[in-house]
Short mmCIF file of C-alpha atoms and ligand atoms in Angstrom, two decimals:
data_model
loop_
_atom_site.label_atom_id
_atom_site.label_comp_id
_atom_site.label_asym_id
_atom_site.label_seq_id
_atom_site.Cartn_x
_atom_site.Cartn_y
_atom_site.Cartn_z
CA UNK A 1 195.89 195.60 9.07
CA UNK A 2 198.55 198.37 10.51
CA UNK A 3 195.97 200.17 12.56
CA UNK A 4 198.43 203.05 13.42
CA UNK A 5 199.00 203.39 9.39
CA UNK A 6 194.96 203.50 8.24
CA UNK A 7 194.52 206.12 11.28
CA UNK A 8 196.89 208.53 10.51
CA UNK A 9 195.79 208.06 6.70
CA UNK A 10 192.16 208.51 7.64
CA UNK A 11 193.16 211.44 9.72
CA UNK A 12 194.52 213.39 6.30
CA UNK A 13 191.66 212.20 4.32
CA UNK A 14 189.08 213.55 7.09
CA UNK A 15 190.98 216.85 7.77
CA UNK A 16 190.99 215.37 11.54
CA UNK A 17 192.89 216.05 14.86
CA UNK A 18 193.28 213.97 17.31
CA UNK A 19 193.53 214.98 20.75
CA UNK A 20 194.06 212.54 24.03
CA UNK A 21 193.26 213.25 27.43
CA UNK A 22 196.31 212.41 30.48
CA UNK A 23 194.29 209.10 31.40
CA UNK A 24 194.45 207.27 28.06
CA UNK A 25 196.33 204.40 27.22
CA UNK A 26 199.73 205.13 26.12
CA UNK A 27 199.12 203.68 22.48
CA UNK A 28 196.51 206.52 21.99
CA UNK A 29 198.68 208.68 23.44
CA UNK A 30 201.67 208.18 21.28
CA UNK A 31 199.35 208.51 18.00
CA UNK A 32 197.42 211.49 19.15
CA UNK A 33 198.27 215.35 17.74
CA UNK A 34 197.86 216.53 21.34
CA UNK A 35 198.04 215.17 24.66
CA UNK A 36 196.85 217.16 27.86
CA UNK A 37 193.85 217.82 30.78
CA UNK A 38 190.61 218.46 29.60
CA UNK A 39 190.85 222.03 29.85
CA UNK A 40 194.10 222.44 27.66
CA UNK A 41 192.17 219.65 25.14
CA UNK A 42 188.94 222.09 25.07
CA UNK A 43 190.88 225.14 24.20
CA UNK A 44 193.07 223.27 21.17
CA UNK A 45 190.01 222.35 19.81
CA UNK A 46 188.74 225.80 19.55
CA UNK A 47 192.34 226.74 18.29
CA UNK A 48 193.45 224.25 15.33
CA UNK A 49 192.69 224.26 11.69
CA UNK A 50 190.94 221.04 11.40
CA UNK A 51 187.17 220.37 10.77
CA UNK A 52 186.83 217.51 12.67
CA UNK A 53 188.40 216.86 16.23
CA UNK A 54 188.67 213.08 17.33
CA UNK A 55 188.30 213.28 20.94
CA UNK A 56 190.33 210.60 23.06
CA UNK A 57 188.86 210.69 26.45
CA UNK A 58 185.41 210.62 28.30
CA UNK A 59 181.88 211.90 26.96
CA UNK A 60 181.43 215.04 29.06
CA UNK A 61 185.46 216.27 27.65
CA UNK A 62 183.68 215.73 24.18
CA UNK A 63 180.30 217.83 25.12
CA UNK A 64 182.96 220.70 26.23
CA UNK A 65 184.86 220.63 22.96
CA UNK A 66 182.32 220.94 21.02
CA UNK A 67 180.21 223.56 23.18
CA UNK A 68 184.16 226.14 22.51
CA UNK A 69 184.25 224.92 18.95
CA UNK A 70 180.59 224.61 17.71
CA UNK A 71 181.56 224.75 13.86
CA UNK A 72 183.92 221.85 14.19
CA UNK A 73 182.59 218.02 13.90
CA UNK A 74 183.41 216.30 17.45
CA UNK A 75 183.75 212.63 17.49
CA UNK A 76 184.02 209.92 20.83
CA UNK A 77 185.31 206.48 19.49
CA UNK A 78 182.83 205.07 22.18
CA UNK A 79 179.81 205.87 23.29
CA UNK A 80 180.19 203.94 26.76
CA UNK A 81 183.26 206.28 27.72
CA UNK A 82 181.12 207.78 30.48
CA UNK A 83 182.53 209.23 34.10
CA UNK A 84 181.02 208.07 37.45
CA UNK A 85 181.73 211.33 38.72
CA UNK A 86 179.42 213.29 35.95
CA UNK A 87 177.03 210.76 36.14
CA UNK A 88 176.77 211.82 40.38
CA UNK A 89 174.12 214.42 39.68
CA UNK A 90 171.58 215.09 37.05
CA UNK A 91 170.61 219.07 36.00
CA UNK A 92 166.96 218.33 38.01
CA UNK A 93 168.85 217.58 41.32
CA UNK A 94 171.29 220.56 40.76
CA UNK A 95 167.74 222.78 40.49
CA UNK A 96 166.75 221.30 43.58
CA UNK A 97 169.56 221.78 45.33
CA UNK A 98 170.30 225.69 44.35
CA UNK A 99 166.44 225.92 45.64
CA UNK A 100 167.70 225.08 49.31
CA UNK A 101 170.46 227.38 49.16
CA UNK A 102 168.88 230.58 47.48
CA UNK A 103 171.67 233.23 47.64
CA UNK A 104 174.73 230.84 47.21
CA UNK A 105 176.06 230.66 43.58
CA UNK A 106 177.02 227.42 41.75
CA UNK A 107 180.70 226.09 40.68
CA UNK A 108 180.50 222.74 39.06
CA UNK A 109 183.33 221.03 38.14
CA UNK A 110 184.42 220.44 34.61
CA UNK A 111 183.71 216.53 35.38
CA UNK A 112 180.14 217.15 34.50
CA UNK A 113 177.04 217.03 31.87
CA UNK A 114 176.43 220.06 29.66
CA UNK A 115 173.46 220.35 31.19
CA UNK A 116 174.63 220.14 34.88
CA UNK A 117 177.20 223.30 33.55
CA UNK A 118 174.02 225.25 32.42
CA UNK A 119 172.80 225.33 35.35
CA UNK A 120 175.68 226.61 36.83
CA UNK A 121 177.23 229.94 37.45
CA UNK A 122 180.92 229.50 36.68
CA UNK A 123 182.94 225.78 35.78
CA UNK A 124 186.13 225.04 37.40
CA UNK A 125 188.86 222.38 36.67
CA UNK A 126 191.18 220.81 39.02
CA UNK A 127 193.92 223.13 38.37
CA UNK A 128 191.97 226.66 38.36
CA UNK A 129 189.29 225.27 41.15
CA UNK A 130 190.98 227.34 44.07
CA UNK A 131 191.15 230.60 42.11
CA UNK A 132 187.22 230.12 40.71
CA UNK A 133 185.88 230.45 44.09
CA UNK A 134 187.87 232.37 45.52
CA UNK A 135 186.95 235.12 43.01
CA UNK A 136 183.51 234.58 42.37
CA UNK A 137 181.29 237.03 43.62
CA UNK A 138 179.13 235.43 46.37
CA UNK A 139 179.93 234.13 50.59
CA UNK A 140 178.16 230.88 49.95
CA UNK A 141 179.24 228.75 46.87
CA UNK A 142 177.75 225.64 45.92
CA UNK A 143 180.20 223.32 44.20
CA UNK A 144 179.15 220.11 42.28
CA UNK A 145 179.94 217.25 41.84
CA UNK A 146 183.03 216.51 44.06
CA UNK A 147 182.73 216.08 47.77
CA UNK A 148 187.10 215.65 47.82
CA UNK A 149 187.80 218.65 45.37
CA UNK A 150 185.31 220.96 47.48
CA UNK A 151 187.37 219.63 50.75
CA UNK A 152 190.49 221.07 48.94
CA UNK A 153 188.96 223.93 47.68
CA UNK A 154 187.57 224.79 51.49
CA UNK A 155 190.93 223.78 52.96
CA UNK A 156 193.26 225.98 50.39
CA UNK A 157 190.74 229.32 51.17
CA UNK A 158 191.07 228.35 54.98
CA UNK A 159 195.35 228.85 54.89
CA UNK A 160 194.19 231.96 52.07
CA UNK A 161 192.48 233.54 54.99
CA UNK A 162 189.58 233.86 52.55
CA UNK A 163 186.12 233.06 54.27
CA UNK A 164 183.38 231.91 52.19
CA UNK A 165 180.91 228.82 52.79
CA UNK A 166 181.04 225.97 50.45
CA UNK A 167 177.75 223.84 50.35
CA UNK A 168 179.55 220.26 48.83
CA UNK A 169 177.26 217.47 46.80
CA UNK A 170 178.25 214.44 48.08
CA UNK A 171 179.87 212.91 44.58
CA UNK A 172 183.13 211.68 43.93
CA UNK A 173 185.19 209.69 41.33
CA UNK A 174 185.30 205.86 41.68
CA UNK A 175 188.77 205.79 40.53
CA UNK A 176 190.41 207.79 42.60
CA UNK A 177 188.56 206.11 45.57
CA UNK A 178 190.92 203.22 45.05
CA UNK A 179 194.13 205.06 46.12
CA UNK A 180 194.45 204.63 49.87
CA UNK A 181 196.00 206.57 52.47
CA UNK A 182 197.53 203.09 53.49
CA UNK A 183 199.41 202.27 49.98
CA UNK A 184 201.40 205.86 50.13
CA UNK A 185 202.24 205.27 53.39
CA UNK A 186 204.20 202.10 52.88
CA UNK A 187 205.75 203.19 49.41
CA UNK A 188 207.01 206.38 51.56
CA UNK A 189 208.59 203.60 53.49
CA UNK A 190 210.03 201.97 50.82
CA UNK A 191 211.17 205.20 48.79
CA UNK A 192 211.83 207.71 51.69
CA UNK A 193 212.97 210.47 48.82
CA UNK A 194 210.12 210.34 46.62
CA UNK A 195 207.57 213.83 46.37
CA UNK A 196 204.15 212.21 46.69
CA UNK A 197 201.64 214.28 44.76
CA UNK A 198 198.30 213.53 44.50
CA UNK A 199 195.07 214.29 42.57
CA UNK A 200 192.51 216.73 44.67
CA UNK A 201 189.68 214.03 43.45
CA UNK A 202 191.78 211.58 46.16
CA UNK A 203 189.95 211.45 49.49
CA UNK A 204 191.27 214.08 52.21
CA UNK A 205 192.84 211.19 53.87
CA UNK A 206 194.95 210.63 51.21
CA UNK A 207 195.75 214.42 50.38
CA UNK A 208 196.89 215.06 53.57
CA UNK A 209 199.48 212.41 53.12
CA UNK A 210 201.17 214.97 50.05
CA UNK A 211 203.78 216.84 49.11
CA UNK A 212 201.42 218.55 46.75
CA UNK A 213 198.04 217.93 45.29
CA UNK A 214 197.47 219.00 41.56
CA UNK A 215 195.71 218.49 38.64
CA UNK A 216 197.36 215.95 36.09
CA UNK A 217 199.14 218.61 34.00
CA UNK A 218 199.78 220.36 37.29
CA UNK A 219 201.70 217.42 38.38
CA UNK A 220 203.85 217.35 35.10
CA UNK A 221 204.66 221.17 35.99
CA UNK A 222 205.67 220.07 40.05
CA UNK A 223 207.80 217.58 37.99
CA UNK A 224 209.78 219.79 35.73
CA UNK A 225 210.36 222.24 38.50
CA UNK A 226 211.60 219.56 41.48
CA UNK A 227 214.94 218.89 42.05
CA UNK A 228 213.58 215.27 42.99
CA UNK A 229 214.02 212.15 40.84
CA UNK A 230 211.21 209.68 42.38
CA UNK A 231 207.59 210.64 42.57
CA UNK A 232 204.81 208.76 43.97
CA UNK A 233 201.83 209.73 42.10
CA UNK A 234 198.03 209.42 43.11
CA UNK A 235 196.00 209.36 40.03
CA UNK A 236 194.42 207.85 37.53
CA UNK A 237 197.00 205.48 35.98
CA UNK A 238 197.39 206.56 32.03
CA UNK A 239 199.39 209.96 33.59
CA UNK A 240 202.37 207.64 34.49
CA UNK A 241 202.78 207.26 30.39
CA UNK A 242 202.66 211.21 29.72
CA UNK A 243 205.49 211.71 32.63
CA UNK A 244 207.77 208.70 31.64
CA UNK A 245 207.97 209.89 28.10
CA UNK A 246 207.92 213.49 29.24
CA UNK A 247 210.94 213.18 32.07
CA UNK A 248 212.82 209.76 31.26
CA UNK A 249 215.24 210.26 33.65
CA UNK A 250 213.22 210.44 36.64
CA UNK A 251 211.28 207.61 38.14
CA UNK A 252 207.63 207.31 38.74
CA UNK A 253 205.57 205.06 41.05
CA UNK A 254 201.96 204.65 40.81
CA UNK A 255 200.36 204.97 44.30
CA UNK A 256 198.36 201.41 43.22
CA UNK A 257 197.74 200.15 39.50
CA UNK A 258 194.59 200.00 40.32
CA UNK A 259 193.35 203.56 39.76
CA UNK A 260 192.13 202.65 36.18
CA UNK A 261 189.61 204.18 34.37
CA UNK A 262 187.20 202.06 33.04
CA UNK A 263 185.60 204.65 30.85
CA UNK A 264 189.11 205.92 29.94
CA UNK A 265 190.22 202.87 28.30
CA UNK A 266 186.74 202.48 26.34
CA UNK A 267 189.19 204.02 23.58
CA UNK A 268 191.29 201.88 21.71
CA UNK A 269 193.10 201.77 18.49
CA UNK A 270 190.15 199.96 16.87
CA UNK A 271 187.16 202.08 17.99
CA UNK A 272 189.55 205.34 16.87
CA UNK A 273 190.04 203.92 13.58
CA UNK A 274 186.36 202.47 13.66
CA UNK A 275 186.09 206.86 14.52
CA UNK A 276 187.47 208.28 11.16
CA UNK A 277 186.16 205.72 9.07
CA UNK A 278 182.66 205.98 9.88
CA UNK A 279 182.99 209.35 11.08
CA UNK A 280 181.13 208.32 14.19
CA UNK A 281 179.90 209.04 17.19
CA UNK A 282 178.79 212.68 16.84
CA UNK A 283 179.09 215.05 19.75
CA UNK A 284 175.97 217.64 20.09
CA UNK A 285 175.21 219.65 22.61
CA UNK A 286 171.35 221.53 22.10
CA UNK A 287 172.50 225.20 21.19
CA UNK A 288 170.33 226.36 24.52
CA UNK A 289 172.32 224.35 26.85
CA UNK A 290 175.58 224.77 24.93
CA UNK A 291 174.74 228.60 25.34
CA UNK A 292 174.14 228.55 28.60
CA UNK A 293 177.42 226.08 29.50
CA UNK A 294 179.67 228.49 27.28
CA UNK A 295 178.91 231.24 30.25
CA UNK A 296 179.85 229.16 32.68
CA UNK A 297 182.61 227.91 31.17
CA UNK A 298 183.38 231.98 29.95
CA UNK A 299 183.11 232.90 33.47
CA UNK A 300 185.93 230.30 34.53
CA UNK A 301 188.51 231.60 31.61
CA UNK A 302 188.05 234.88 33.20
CA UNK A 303 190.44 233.61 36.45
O1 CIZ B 401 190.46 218.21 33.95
C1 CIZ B 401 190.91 217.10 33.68
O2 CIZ B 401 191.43 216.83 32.63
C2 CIZ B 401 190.79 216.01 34.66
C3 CIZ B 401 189.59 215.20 34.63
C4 CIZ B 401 191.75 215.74 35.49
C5 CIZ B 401 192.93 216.57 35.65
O3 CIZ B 401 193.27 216.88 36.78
O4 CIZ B 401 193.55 216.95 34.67
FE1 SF4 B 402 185.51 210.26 35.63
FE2 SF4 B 402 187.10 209.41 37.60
FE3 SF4 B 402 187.31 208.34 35.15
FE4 SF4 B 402 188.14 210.86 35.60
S1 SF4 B 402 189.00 208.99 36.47
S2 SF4 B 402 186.88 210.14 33.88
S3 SF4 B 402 186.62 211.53 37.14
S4 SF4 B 402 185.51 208.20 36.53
#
């Protein structure tokens, strides 16, 4: 069976879109409608025509399409395509935690449950975290999950000359855990010219070590606008497909191959066929915690 043919044929029949996150395997990339962050994914789903939106990427991306386009039918080829970083704290220990800090208010980052984002005063993503606390209205802010994107957050206010408190939870992403300060340091030796830029869920160790640290479609923008032609890059490995198509002429260089997301790749050709044909697995979000995520994730559009 051509699986590429019966998906885009299933995609006509099912008045479907499919969009792909930056971290998925270039075959899902290639066949989807759209390919970008999660926050750029989130807002074409609330945008385009189609009923259904086929969501290639992990659960909590899924939850936050639906939760901006609540009339539209959200499906996840795989249930197991999870994210060790949303799965570092649980709505009950956010509670507990906003109980020892009365006063401070809450940013969570977009790598997180919809019920974690209800609970939650404004949501941030790797490219809008800065600006999100910076402007929201409180000296303490709590920010969830991330221990490395809170460091950068904390760090970027410091040169800002802005002074607020950030309480960090102690989470952080598996993946990126695997690049180490050690690996850029010898391809820098190896490729003296190349811009490293790396991912703010890296450890500080390894951000330090940058040129620049972005989010993954913030790293396609540093791209287009450097007069460079070799890039190291520090993230999950799936971006490296989304810049070679995007800039052939340049070269890129993971930091290590083995930044790969499990959960990422739970999506494959077969499960997204499997998707449309079965018209499975749902995405729902309860209306009260969809409500109360929508604020939060309101609150973040506003910056
Ligand atoms: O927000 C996203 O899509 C994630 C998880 C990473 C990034 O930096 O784009
Ligand atoms: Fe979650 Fe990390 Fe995978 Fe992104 S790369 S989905 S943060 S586990």
């Amino acid at each position: 069976m051509d699986l590429v043919a019966e998906i885009l044929k299933l995609k006509k029949e099912r008045d479907a879109v499919i969009l792909a996150h930056n971290y998925q395997d270039g075959d899902i990339q290639d066949i989807a409608d759209f390919v970008g962050d999660s926050l750029e994914l989130s807002r074409k789903a609330a945008e385009v025509s189609e009923s259904v939106i086929v969501f290639c990427g992990v659960h909590f991306m899924a939850e936050t399409a639906k939760i901006l386009a609540p009339e539209k039918t959200v499906l996840l080829p795989s249930l197991d395509a999870g994210c060790g970083l949303a799965d570092m704290i649980t709505a009950p220990q956010l509670r507990e935690f906003k109980t020892e800090h009365p006063g401070a208010k809450v940013v969570c980052y977009v790598n997180s449950t919809a019920e974690v984002k209800a609970e939650s005063d404004a949501c941030c993503t790797s490219a809008n975290a800065v600006r999100v606390v910076e402007n929201i209205d409180a000296d303490e802010v709590i920010m969830v999950p991330d221990k490395y994107l809170s460091a950068h957050v904390e760090e970027e206010l410091r040169k800002k000359g802005v002074s607020k408190k950030i309480i960090a939870w102690n989470g952080y992403c598996p993946v990126h855990m695997k690049i180490l300060p050690e690996y850029i340091e010898r391809l820098k030796m190896k490729h003296p010219s190349a811009k490293i830029i790396t991912h703010p869920e890296c450890a500080c160790t390894v951000t330090r070590l940058s040129d620049s640290v972005k989010s993954t479609s913030g790293m396609s923008d540093f791209v287009r606008e450097s007069g460079s032609e070799t890039f190291i890059i520090g993230t999950e490995v799936g971006l490296l497909h989304r810049l070679r198509e995007e800039f052939p002429d340049k070269k890129f260089i993971p930091a290590t191959g083995l930044a790969e997301c499990k959960y990422m790749k739970e999506i494959d050709l077969h499960n997204l066929y499997e998707s449309l044909r079965d018209m499975k697995h749902v995405i729902d979000v309860d209306p009260e915690v969809a409500r109360k995520a929508k604020s939060a994730i309101d609150e973040m559009m506003k910056f």
